[in-house]
PDB file of C-alpha atoms in Angstrom:
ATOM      1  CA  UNK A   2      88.801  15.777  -0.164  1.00 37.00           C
ATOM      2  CA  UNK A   3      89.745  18.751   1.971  1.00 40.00           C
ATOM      3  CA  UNK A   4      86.497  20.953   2.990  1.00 46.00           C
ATOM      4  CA  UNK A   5      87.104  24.730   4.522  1.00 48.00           C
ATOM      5  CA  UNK A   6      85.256  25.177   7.007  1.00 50.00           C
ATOM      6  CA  UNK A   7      81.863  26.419   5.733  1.00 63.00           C
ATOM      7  CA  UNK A   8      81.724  24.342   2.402  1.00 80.00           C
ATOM      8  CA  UNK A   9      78.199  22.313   3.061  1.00 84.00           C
ATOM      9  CA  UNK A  10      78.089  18.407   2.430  1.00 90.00           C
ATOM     10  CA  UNK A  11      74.745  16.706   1.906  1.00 94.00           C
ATOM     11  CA  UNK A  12      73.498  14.010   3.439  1.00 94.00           C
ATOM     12  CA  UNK A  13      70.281  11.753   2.230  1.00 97.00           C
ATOM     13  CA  UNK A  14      67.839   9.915   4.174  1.00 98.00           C
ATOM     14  CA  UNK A  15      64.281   8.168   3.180  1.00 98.00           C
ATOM     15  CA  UNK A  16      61.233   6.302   4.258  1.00 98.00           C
ATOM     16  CA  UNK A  17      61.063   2.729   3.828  1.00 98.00           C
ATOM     17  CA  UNK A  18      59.219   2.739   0.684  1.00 98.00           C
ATOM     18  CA  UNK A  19      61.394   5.926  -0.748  1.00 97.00           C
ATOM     19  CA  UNK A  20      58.299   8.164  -1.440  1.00 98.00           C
ATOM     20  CA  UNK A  21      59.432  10.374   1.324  1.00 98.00           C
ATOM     21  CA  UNK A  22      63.127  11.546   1.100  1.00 97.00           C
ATOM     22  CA  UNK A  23      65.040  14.850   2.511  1.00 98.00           C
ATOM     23  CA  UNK A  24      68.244  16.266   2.218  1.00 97.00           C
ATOM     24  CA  UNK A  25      70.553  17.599   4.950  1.00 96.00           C
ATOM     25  CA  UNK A  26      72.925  20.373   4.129  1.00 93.00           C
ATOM     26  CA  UNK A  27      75.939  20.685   6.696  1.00 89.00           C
ATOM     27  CA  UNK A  28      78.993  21.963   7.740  1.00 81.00           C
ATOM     28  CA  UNK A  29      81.465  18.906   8.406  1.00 72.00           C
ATOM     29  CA  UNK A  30      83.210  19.332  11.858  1.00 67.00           C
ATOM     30  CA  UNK A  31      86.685  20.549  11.631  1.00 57.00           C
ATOM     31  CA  UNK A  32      89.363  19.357  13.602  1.00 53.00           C
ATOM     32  CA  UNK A  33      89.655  21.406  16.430  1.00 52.00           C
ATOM     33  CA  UNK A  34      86.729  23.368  15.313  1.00 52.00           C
ATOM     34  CA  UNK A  35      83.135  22.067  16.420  1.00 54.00           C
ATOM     35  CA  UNK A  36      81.688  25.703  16.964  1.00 57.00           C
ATOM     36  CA  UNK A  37      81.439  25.662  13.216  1.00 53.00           C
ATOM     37  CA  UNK A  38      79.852  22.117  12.635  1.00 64.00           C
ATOM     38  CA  UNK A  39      76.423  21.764  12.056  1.00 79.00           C
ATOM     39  CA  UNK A  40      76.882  17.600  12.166  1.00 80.00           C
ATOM     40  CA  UNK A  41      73.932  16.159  13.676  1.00 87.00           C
ATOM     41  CA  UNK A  42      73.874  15.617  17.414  1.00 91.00           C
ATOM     42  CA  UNK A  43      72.480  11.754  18.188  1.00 94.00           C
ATOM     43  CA  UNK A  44      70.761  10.821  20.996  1.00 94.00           C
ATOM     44  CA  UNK A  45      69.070   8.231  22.661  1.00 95.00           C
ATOM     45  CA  UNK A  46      65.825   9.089  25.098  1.00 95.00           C
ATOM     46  CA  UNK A  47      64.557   6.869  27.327  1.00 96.00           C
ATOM     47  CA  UNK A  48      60.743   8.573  27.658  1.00 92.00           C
ATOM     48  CA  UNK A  49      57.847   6.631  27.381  1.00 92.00           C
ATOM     49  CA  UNK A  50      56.704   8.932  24.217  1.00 91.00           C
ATOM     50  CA  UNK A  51      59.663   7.919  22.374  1.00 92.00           C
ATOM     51  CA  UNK A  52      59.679   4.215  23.455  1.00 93.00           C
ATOM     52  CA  UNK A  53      56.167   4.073  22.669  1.00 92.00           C
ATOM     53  CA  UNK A  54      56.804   5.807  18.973  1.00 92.00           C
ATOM     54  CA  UNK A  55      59.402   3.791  18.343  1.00 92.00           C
ATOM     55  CA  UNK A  56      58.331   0.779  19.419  1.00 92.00           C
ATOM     56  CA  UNK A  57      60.859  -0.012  21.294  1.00 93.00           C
ATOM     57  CA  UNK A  58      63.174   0.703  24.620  1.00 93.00           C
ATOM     58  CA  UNK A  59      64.591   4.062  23.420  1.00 95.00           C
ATOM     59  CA  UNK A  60      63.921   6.672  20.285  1.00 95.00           C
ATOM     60  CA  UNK A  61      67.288   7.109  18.415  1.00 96.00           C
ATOM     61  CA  UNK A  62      67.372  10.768  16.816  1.00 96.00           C
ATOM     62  CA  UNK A  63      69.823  13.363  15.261  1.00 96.00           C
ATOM     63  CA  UNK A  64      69.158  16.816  15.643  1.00 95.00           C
ATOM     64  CA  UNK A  65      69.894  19.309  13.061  1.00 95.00           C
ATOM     65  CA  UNK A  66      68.805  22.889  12.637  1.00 94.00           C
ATOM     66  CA  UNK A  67      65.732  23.712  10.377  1.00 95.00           C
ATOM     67  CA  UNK A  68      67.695  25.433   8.342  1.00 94.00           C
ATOM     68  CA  UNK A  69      69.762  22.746   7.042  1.00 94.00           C
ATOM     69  CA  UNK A  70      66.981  20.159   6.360  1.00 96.00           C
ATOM     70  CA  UNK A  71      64.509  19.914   3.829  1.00 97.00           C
ATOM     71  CA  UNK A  72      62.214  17.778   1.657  1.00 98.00           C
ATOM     72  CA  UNK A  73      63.482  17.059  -2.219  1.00 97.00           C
ATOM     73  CA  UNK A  74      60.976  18.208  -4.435  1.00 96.00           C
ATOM     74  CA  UNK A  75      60.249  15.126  -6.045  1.00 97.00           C
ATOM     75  CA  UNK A  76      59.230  13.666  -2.199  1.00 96.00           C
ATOM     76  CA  UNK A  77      55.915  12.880  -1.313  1.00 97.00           C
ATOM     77  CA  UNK A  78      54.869  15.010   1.547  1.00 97.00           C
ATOM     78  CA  UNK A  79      54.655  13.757   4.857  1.00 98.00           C
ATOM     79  CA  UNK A  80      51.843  13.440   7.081  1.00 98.00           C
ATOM     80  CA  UNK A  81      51.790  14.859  10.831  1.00 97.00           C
ATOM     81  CA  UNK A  82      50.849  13.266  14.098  1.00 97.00           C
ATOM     82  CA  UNK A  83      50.678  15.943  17.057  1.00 96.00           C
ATOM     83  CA  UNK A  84      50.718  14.319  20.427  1.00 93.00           C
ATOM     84  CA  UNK A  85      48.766  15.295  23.466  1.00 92.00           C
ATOM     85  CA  UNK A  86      52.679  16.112  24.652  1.00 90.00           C
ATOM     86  CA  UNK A  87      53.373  18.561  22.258  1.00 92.00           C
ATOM     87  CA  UNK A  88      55.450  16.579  20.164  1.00 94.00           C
ATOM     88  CA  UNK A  89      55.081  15.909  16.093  1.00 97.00           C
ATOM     89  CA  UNK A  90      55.894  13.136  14.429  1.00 97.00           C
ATOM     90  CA  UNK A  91      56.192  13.374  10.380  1.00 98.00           C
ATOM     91  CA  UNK A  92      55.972  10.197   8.686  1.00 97.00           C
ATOM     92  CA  UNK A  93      55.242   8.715   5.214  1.00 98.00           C
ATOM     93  CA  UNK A  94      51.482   7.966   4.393  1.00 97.00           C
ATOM     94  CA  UNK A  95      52.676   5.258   2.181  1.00 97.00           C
ATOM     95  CA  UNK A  96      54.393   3.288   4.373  1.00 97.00           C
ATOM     96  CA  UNK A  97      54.235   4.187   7.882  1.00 97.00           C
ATOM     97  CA  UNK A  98      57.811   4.845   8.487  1.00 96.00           C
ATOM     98  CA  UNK A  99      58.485   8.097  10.784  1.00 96.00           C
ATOM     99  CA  UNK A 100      61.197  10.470   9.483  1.00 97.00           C
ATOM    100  CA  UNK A 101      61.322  13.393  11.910  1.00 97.00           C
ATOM    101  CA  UNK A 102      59.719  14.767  15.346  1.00 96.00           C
ATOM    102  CA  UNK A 103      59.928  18.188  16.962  1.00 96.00           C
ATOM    103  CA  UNK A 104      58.372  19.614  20.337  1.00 94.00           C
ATOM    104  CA  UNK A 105      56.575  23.171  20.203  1.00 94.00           C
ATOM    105  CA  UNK A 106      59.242  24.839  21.354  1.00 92.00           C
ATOM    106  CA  UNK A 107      61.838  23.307  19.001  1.00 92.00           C
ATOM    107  CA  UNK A 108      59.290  23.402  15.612  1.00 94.00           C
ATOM    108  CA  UNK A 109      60.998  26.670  13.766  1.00 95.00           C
ATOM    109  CA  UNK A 110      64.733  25.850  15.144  1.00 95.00           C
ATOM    110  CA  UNK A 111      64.742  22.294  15.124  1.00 95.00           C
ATOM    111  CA  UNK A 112      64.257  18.675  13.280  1.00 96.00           C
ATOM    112  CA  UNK A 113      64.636  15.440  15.448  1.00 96.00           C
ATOM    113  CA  UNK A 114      65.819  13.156  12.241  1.00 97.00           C
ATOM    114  CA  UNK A 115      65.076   9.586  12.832  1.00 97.00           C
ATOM    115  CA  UNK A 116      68.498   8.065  12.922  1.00 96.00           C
ATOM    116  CA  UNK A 117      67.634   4.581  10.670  1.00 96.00           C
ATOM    117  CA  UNK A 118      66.271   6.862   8.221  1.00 97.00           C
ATOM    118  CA  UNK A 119      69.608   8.678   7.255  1.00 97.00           C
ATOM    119  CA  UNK A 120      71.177   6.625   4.276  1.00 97.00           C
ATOM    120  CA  UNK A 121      74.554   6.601   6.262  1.00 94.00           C
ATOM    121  CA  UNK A 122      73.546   6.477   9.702  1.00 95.00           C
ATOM    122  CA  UNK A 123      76.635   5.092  11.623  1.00 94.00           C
ATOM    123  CA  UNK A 124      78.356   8.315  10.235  1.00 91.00           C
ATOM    124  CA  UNK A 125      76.615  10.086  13.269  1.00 92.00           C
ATOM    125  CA  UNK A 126      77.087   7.913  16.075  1.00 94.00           C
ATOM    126  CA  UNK A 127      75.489   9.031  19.676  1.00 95.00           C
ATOM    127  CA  UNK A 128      76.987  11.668  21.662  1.00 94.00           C
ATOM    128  CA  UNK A 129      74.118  10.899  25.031  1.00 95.00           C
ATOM    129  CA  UNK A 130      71.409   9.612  26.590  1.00 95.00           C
ATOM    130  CA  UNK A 131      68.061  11.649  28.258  1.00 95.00           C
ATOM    131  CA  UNK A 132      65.686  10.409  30.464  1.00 95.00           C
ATOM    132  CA  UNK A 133      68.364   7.896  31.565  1.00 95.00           C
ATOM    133  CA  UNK A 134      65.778   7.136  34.910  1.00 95.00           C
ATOM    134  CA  UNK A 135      63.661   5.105  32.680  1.00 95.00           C
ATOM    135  CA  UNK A 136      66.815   3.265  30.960  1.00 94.00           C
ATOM    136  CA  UNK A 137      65.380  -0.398  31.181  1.00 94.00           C
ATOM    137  CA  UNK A 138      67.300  -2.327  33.559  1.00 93.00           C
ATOM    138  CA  UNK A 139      69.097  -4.471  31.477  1.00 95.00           C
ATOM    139  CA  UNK A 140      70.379  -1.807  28.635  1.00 94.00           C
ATOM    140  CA  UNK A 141      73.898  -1.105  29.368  1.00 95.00           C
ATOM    141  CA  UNK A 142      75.072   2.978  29.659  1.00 94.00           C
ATOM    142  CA  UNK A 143      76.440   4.127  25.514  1.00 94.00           C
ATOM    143  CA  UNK A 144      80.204   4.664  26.319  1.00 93.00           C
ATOM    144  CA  UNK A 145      81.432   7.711  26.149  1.00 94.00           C
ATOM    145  CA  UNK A 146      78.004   9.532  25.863  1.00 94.00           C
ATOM    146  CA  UNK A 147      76.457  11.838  28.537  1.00 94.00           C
ATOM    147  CA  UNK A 148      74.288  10.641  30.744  1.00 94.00           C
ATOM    148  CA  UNK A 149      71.131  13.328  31.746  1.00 92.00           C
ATOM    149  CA  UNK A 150      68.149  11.748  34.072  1.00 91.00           C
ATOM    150  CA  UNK A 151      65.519  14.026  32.065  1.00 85.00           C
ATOM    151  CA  UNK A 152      65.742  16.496  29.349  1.00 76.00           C
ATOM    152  CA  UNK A 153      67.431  19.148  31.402  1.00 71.00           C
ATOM    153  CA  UNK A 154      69.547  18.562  34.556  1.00 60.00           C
TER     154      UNK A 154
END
């Protein structure tokens, strides 16, 4: 199917348990046109907040404007954890799984979707890395994906 450049495709994603399910609306990248894309942007970050969150060596996230995510009226609502950092973390009461994260100064621009909870996930592969100084030693560099040693260089 052929797509002009501003017809929106949705994307699904869920909790574990499926209480707690969204809905992405977006603009497909063109070719030769990613001003116009509003495809998720994946990244991996290396901070302790997000290794501690995710329980493991990195947080894996796609970041989409506000305005093209919401809840589906049939979800459950989420719960919020604020963290002494500034960053939230919604997540499903039922199961524990968290769905999306935002810092202060992101939280009416911005949703941080966790990656594994987008029902096609390798459809938005990682495009970089942050806080690459706390890479653990023995994770290779993604190829192909910027590199940044914190948040901003």
């Amino acid at each position: 199917m052929t797509m002009s450049s501003h017809q929106k495709e949705t994307i699904k994603g869920r909790c574990v348990c499926n209480k707690v399910h969204y809905t992405l609306e977006l603009v497909p990248e063109q070719e030769g046109d990613s001003k116009s894309s509003t495809a998720p942007r994946t990244t991996l970050c290396h901070c302790s907040s997000c290794r501690r969150a995710f329980g493991t060596n990195y947080g894996l996230t796609a970041k989409v404007a506000l305005e093209n995510f919401r809840y589906d009226e049939d979800s459950a609502a989420p719960r919020k954890f604020k963290q002494e950092n500034g960053v939230t973390r919604e997540f499903c009461e039922n199961c524990g799984a968290y769905l999306v994260e935002y810092g202060e100064a992101a939280a009416d621009k911005f949703r941080y979707i966790m990656w594994g909870t987008l029902n096609e996930p390798d459809r938005f592969p990682p495009k970089g890395e942050f806080f690459c100084k706390n890479r653990a030693g023995w994770m290779p560099q993604i190829p192909g994906a910027f590199q940044k040693q914190e948040i901003k260089e």
